[in-house]
Amino acid sequence: NLKLMFDGLEMRNRRIIMQRFGIGLVRPMKPIEIANREKISKARVSQIIRYSLDVMKDNSIKYNIDSNMLYELIDRCKEVF
């Protein structure tokens, strides 16, 4: 289901979401850590995360995916923003 949630997202945006939520990592990364790794500003990381979550929300509707998975990601993200 995660693959469908990422449908339409650029590879960098997918990578940033995965880093932020610790998908395939030991722990979630902080936005500043992602910014340093991706060589972009922390503000840009936040913009990409918000945009990507909107796309993922649309995909959950489009592909009839249980939105609880997305809402859990969003709730974790709100702690940072």
Tab-separated table of N, CA, C and O in Angstrom:
chain	number	residue	atom	x	y	z
A	1	ASN	N	0.811	-1.207	0.000
A	1	ASN	CA	0.000	0.000	0.000
A	1	ASN	C	0.850	1.265	0.000
A	1	ASN	O	0.438	2.268	-0.540
A	2	LEU	N	2.017	1.196	0.617
A	2	LEU	CA	2.885	2.368	0.665
A	2	LEU	C	3.307	2.789	-0.733
A	2	LEU	O	3.398	3.977	-1.036
A	3	LYS	N	3.517	1.806	-1.611
A	3	LYS	CA	3.899	2.103	-2.989
A	3	LYS	C	2.806	2.928	-3.682
A	3	LYS	O	3.095	3.891	-4.387
A	4	LEU	N	1.554	2.549	-3.479
A	4	LEU	CA	0.445	3.307	-4.064
A	4	LEU	C	0.316	4.688	-3.437
A	4	LEU	O	-0.043	5.651	-4.118
A	5	MET	N	0.608	4.780	-2.160
A	5	MET	CA	0.546	6.080	-1.485
A	5	MET	C	1.561	7.050	-2.084
A	5	MET	O	1.328	8.243	-2.129
A	6	PHE	N	2.694	6.518	-2.552
A	6	PHE	CA	3.755	7.352	-3.122
A	6	PHE	C	3.542	7.659	-4.604
A	6	PHE	O	4.331	8.377	-5.204
A	7	ASP	N	2.484	7.127	-5.202
A	7	ASP	CA	2.239	7.314	-6.628
A	7	ASP	C	2.217	8.803	-6.985
A	7	ASP	O	1.544	9.593	-6.341
A	8	GLY	N	2.986	9.178	-7.994
A	8	GLY	CA	3.017	10.563	-8.455
A	8	GLY	C	4.018	11.444	-7.744
A	8	GLY	O	4.193	12.611	-8.120
A	9	LEU	N	4.687	10.926	-6.731
A	9	LEU	CA	5.704	11.712	-6.022
A	9	LEU	C	7.075	11.511	-6.662
A	9	LEU	O	7.431	10.395	-7.034
A	10	GLU	N	7.820	12.596	-6.777
A	10	GLU	CA	9.191	12.503	-7.265
A	10	GLU	C	10.014	11.677	-6.273
A	10	GLU	O	9.707	11.616	-5.086
A	11	MET	N	11.073	11.096	-6.781
A	11	MET	CA	11.923	10.242	-5.944
A	11	MET	C	12.448	10.998	-4.725
A	11	MET	O	12.478	10.468	-3.623
A	12	ARG	N	12.849	12.259	-4.908
A	12	ARG	CA	13.362	13.032	-3.769
A	12	ARG	C	12.288	13.194	-2.710
A	12	ARG	O	12.558	13.059	-1.510
A	13	ASN	N	11.051	13.469	-3.120
A	13	ASN	CA	9.965	13.636	-2.155
A	13	ASN	C	9.691	12.335	-1.408
A	13	ASN	O	9.469	12.349	-0.194
A	14	ARG	N	9.730	11.217	-2.132
A	14	ARG	CA	9.564	9.911	-1.477
A	14	ARG	C	10.661	9.689	-0.446
A	14	ARG	O	10.401	9.243	0.669
A	15	ARG	N	11.882	9.985	-0.853
A	15	ARG	CA	13.036	9.787	0.037
A	15	ARG	C	12.896	10.645	1.298
A	15	ARG	O	13.145	10.178	2.416
A	16	ILE	N	12.454	11.892	1.130
A	16	ILE	CA	12.301	12.796	2.280
A	16	ILE	C	11.218	12.278	3.224
A	16	ILE	O	11.406	12.279	4.454
A	17	ILE	N	10.105	11.820	2.696
A	17	ILE	CA	9.044	11.246	3.545
A	17	ILE	C	9.578	10.023	4.290
A	17	ILE	O	9.348	9.866	5.499
A	18	MET	N	10.292	9.171	3.581
A	18	MET	CA	10.835	7.963	4.219
A	18	MET	C	11.827	8.319	5.313
A	18	MET	O	11.828	7.708	6.390
A	19	GLN	N	12.657	9.330	5.078
A	19	GLN	CA	13.614	9.754	6.092
A	19	GLN	C	12.886	10.351	7.294
A	19	GLN	O	13.214	10.044	8.447
A	20	ARG	N	11.894	11.192	7.035
A	20	ARG	CA	11.187	11.875	8.122
A	20	ARG	C	10.486	10.896	9.045
A	20	ARG	O	10.439	11.091	10.257
A	21	PHE	N	9.925	9.839	8.469
A	21	PHE	CA	9.178	8.892	9.283
A	21	PHE	C	9.956	7.623	9.605
A	21	PHE	O	9.411	6.687	10.170
A	22	GLY	N	11.226	7.605	9.250
A	22	GLY	CA	12.093	6.494	9.622
A	22	GLY	C	11.798	5.197	8.897
A	22	GLY	O	12.128	4.120	9.399
A	23	ILE	N	11.203	5.281	7.713
A	23	ILE	CA	10.878	4.072	6.954
A	23	ILE	C	12.170	3.488	6.401
A	23	ILE	O	12.866	4.121	5.610
A	24	GLY	N	12.521	2.297	6.882
A	24	GLY	CA	13.757	1.645	6.468
A	24	GLY	C	14.989	2.159	7.189
A	24	GLY	O	16.109	1.813	6.837
A	25	LEU	N	14.785	2.989	8.198
A	25	LEU	CA	15.899	3.545	8.976
A	25	LEU	C	15.775	3.116	10.432
A	25	LEU	O	14.745	2.611	10.862
A	26	VAL	N	16.812	3.376	11.183
A	26	VAL	CA	16.799	3.056	12.613
A	26	VAL	C	15.832	3.957	13.361
A	26	VAL	O	15.155	3.535	14.295
A	27	ARG	N	15.742	5.209	12.918
A	27	ARG	CA	14.874	6.182	13.587
A	27	ARG	C	14.444	7.247	12.581
A	27	ARG	O	15.108	7.442	11.558
A	28	PRO	N	13.350	7.954	12.879
A	28	PRO	CA	12.965	9.076	12.019
A	28	PRO	C	14.018	10.184	12.085
A	28	PRO	O	14.637	10.396	13.130
A	29	MET	N	14.209	10.859	10.989
A	29	MET	CA	15.164	11.961	10.950
A	29	MET	C	14.441	13.280	11.201
A	29	MET	O	13.281	13.450	10.827
A	30	LYS	N	15.137	14.211	11.828
A	30	LYS	CA	14.600	15.549	12.039
A	30	LYS	C	14.711	16.329	10.734
A	30	LYS	O	15.605	16.076	9.918
A	31	PRO	N	13.817	17.310	10.545
A	31	PRO	CA	13.879	18.106	9.313
A	31	PRO	C	15.250	18.730	9.051
A	31	PRO	O	15.704	18.770	7.909
A	32	ILE	N	15.937	19.166	10.081
A	32	ILE	CA	17.258	19.770	9.886
A	32	ILE	C	18.264	18.732	9.389
A	32	ILE	O	19.140	19.032	8.573
A	33	GLU	N	18.128	17.497	9.864
A	33	GLU	CA	19.010	16.422	9.397
A	33	GLU	C	18.753	16.118	7.916
A	33	GLU	O	19.690	15.915	7.143
A	34	ILE	N	17.485	16.108	7.552
A	34	ILE	CA	17.125	15.865	6.156
A	34	ILE	C	17.638	17.003	5.288
A	34	ILE	O	18.194	16.774	4.211
A	35	ALA	N	17.459	18.225	5.761
A	35	ALA	CA	17.921	19.398	5.010
A	35	ALA	C	19.419	19.312	4.745
A	35	ALA	O	19.877	19.561	3.621
A	36	ASN	N	20.169	18.952	5.745
A	36	ASN	CA	21.621	18.825	5.585
A	36	ASN	C	21.974	17.715	4.607
A	36	ASN	O	22.848	17.888	3.752
A	37	ARG	N	21.292	16.611	4.701
A	37	ARG	CA	21.574	15.470	3.822
A	37	ARG	C	21.197	15.780	2.373
A	37	ARG	O	21.916	15.426	1.447
A	38	GLU	N	20.058	16.435	2.185
A	38	GLU	CA	19.554	16.725	0.833
A	38	GLU	C	20.114	18.032	0.263
A	38	GLU	O	19.834	18.370	-0.886
A	39	LYS	N	20.829	18.780	1.101
A	39	LYS	CA	21.405	20.068	0.697
A	39	LYS	C	20.322	21.062	0.255
A	39	LYS	O	20.439	21.733	-0.779
A	40	ILE	N	19.265	21.127	1.066
A	40	ILE	CA	18.193	22.101	0.870
A	40	ILE	C	17.874	22.722	2.228
A	40	ILE	O	18.356	22.252	3.265
A	41	SER	N	17.082	23.778	2.233
A	41	SER	CA	16.761	24.436	3.499
A	41	SER	C	15.753	23.613	4.305
A	41	SER	O	15.003	22.797	3.761
A	42	LYS	N	15.735	23.871	5.589
A	42	LYS	CA	14.776	23.212	6.473
A	42	LYS	C	13.351	23.598	6.071
A	42	LYS	O	12.448	22.764	6.100
A	43	ALA	N	13.169	24.864	5.666
A	43	ALA	CA	11.848	25.320	5.219
A	43	ALA	C	11.404	24.541	3.986
A	43	ALA	O	10.229	24.174	3.858
A	44	ARG	N	12.335	24.269	3.075
A	44	ARG	CA	12.002	23.505	1.866
A	44	ARG	C	11.621	22.075	2.226
A	44	ARG	O	10.702	21.511	1.629
A	45	VAL	N	12.305	21.496	3.193
A	45	VAL	CA	11.955	20.153	3.658
A	45	VAL	C	10.513	20.150	4.162
A	45	VAL	O	9.726	19.271	3.812
A	46	SER	N	10.154	21.153	4.945
A	46	SER	CA	8.793	21.246	5.476
A	46	SER	C	7.770	21.387	4.354
A	46	SER	O	6.708	20.755	4.391
A	47	GLN	N	8.086	22.189	3.346
A	47	GLN	CA	7.186	22.348	2.200
A	47	GLN	C	6.995	21.022	1.473
A	47	GLN	O	5.874	20.655	1.104
A	48	ILE	N	8.082	20.314	1.248
A	48	ILE	CA	8.022	19.028	0.543
A	48	ILE	C	7.202	18.017	1.333
A	48	ILE	O	6.396	17.275	0.766
A	49	ILE	N	7.378	17.993	2.640
A	49	ILE	CA	6.621	17.059	3.477
A	49	ILE	C	5.130	17.375	3.396
A	49	ILE	O	4.311	16.479	3.198
A	50	ARG	N	4.771	18.652	3.529
A	50	ARG	CA	3.352	19.028	3.461
A	50	ARG	C	2.750	18.675	2.101
A	50	ARG	O	1.662	18.105	2.025
A	51	TYR	N	3.460	19.016	1.026
A	51	TYR	CA	2.980	18.704	-0.325
A	51	TYR	C	2.824	17.187	-0.495
A	51	TYR	O	1.813	16.720	-1.007
A	52	SER	N	3.827	16.450	-0.073
A	52	SER	CA	3.813	14.991	-0.239
A	52	SER	C	2.680	14.350	0.538
A	52	SER	O	2.032	13.413	0.049
A	53	LEU	N	2.416	14.845	1.729
A	53	LEU	CA	1.312	14.306	2.522
A	53	LEU	C	-0.033	14.594	1.846
A	53	LEU	O	-0.937	13.756	1.888
A	54	ASP	N	-0.152	15.751	1.200
A	54	ASP	CA	-1.383	16.048	0.449
A	54	ASP	C	-1.566	15.067	-0.709
A	54	ASP	O	-2.665	14.568	-0.942
A	55	VAL	N	-0.478	14.797	-1.432
A	55	VAL	CA	-0.537	13.834	-2.538
A	55	VAL	C	-0.904	12.456	-2.001
A	55	VAL	O	-1.740	11.753	-2.578
A	56	MET	N	-0.313	12.085	-0.884
A	56	MET	CA	-0.581	10.774	-0.303
A	56	MET	C	-2.035	10.668	0.161
A	56	MET	O	-2.666	9.618	0.018
A	57	LYS	N	-2.569	11.760	0.677
A	57	LYS	CA	-3.976	11.766	1.083
A	57	LYS	C	-4.864	11.551	-0.146
A	57	LYS	O	-5.807	10.748	-0.109
A	58	ASP	N	-4.574	12.268	-1.234
A	58	ASP	CA	-5.334	12.081	-2.471
A	58	ASP	C	-5.222	10.640	-2.977
A	58	ASP	O	-6.200	10.058	-3.449
A	59	ASN	N	-4.031	10.076	-2.881
A	59	ASN	CA	-3.824	8.691	-3.323
A	59	ASN	C	-4.607	7.699	-2.472
A	59	ASN	O	-5.077	6.686	-2.984
A	60	SER	N	-4.733	7.993	-1.185
A	60	SER	CA	-5.490	7.075	-0.328
A	60	SER	C	-6.951	7.020	-0.765
A	60	SER	O	-7.584	5.964	-0.724
A	61	ILE	N	-7.460	8.152	-1.243
A	61	ILE	CA	-8.836	8.185	-1.750
A	61	ILE	C	-8.895	7.506	-3.121
A	61	ILE	O	-9.761	6.668	-3.366
A	62	LYS	N	-7.955	7.871	-3.983
A	62	LYS	CA	-7.918	7.347	-5.350
A	62	LYS	C	-7.830	5.825	-5.384
A	62	LYS	O	-8.496	5.163	-6.171
A	63	TYR	N	-6.992	5.262	-4.508
A	63	TYR	CA	-6.762	3.821	-4.502
A	63	TYR	C	-7.520	3.086	-3.400
A	63	TYR	O	-7.283	1.907	-3.160
A	64	ASN	N	-8.415	3.814	-2.711
A	64	ASN	CA	-9.230	3.215	-1.656
A	64	ASN	C	-8.372	2.507	-0.604
A	64	ASN	O	-8.611	1.354	-0.244
A	65	ILE	N	-7.368	3.232	-0.127
A	65	ILE	CA	-6.464	2.705	0.891
A	65	ILE	C	-6.941	3.183	2.248
A	65	ILE	O	-7.373	4.328	2.396
A	66	ASP	N	-6.844	2.330	3.240
A	66	ASP	CA	-7.225	2.696	4.600
A	66	ASP	C	-6.447	3.945	5.000
A	66	ASP	O	-5.222	3.931	5.098
A	67	SER	N	-7.150	5.016	5.201
A	67	SER	CA	-6.503	6.298	5.471
A	67	SER	C	-5.873	6.377	6.865
A	67	SER	O	-5.123	7.300	7.149
A	68	ASN	N	-6.156	5.418	7.731
A	68	ASN	CA	-5.542	5.445	9.058
A	68	ASN	C	-4.026	5.445	8.974
A	68	ASN	O	-3.354	6.075	9.784
A	69	MET	N	-3.488	4.738	7.974
A	69	MET	CA	-2.037	4.707	7.796
A	69	MET	C	-1.510	6.111	7.521
A	69	MET	O	-0.525	6.546	8.110
A	70	LEU	N	-2.203	6.847	6.653
A	70	LEU	CA	-1.780	8.208	6.331
A	70	LEU	C	-1.969	9.125	7.531
A	70	LEU	O	-1.101	9.939	7.837
A	71	TYR	N	-3.083	9.002	8.218
A	71	TYR	CA	-3.348	9.873	9.360
A	71	TYR	C	-2.310	9.685	10.467
A	71	TYR	O	-1.946	10.645	11.148
A	72	GLU	N	-1.833	8.478	10.639
A	72	GLU	CA	-0.776	8.245	11.614
A	72	GLU	C	0.483	9.011	11.225
A	72	GLU	O	1.143	9.608	12.072
A	73	LEU	N	0.818	9.001	9.938
A	73	LEU	CA	1.975	9.766	9.460
A	73	LEU	C	1.770	11.258	9.700
A	73	LEU	O	2.673	11.957	10.164
A	74	ILE	N	0.576	11.736	9.378
A	74	ILE	CA	0.284	13.169	9.545
A	74	ILE	C	0.366	13.566	11.005
A	74	ILE	O	0.945	14.602	11.344
A	75	ASP	N	-0.189	12.757	11.891
A	75	ASP	CA	-0.131	13.078	13.314
A	75	ASP	C	1.305	13.182	13.804
A	75	ASP	O	1.644	14.081	14.555
A	76	ARG	N	2.151	12.264	13.348
A	76	ARG	CA	3.554	12.315	13.744
A	76	ARG	C	4.226	13.555	13.179
A	76	ARG	O	5.085	14.152	13.807
A	77	CYS	N	3.816	13.948	11.989
A	77	CYS	CA	4.408	15.100	11.334
A	77	CYS	C	4.021	16.394	12.028
A	77	CYS	O	4.817	17.325	12.130
A	78	LYS	N	2.796	16.486	12.526
A	78	LYS	CA	2.297	17.706	13.175
A	78	LYS	C	3.139	18.072	14.386
A	78	LYS	O	3.234	19.236	14.755
A	79	GLU	N	3.756	17.086	15.002
A	79	GLU	CA	4.596	17.363	16.161
A	79	GLU	C	5.761	18.273	15.803
A	79	GLU	O	6.245	19.022	16.622
A	80	VAL	N	6.196	18.223	14.554
A	80	VAL	CA	7.339	18.998	14.105
A	80	VAL	C	6.914	20.367	13.625
A	80	VAL	O	7.607	21.353	13.832
A	81	PHE	N	5.774	20.455	12.955
A	81	PHE	CA	5.338	21.713	12.373
A	81	PHE	C	4.548	22.480	13.394
A	81	PHE	O	4.200	23.517	13.357
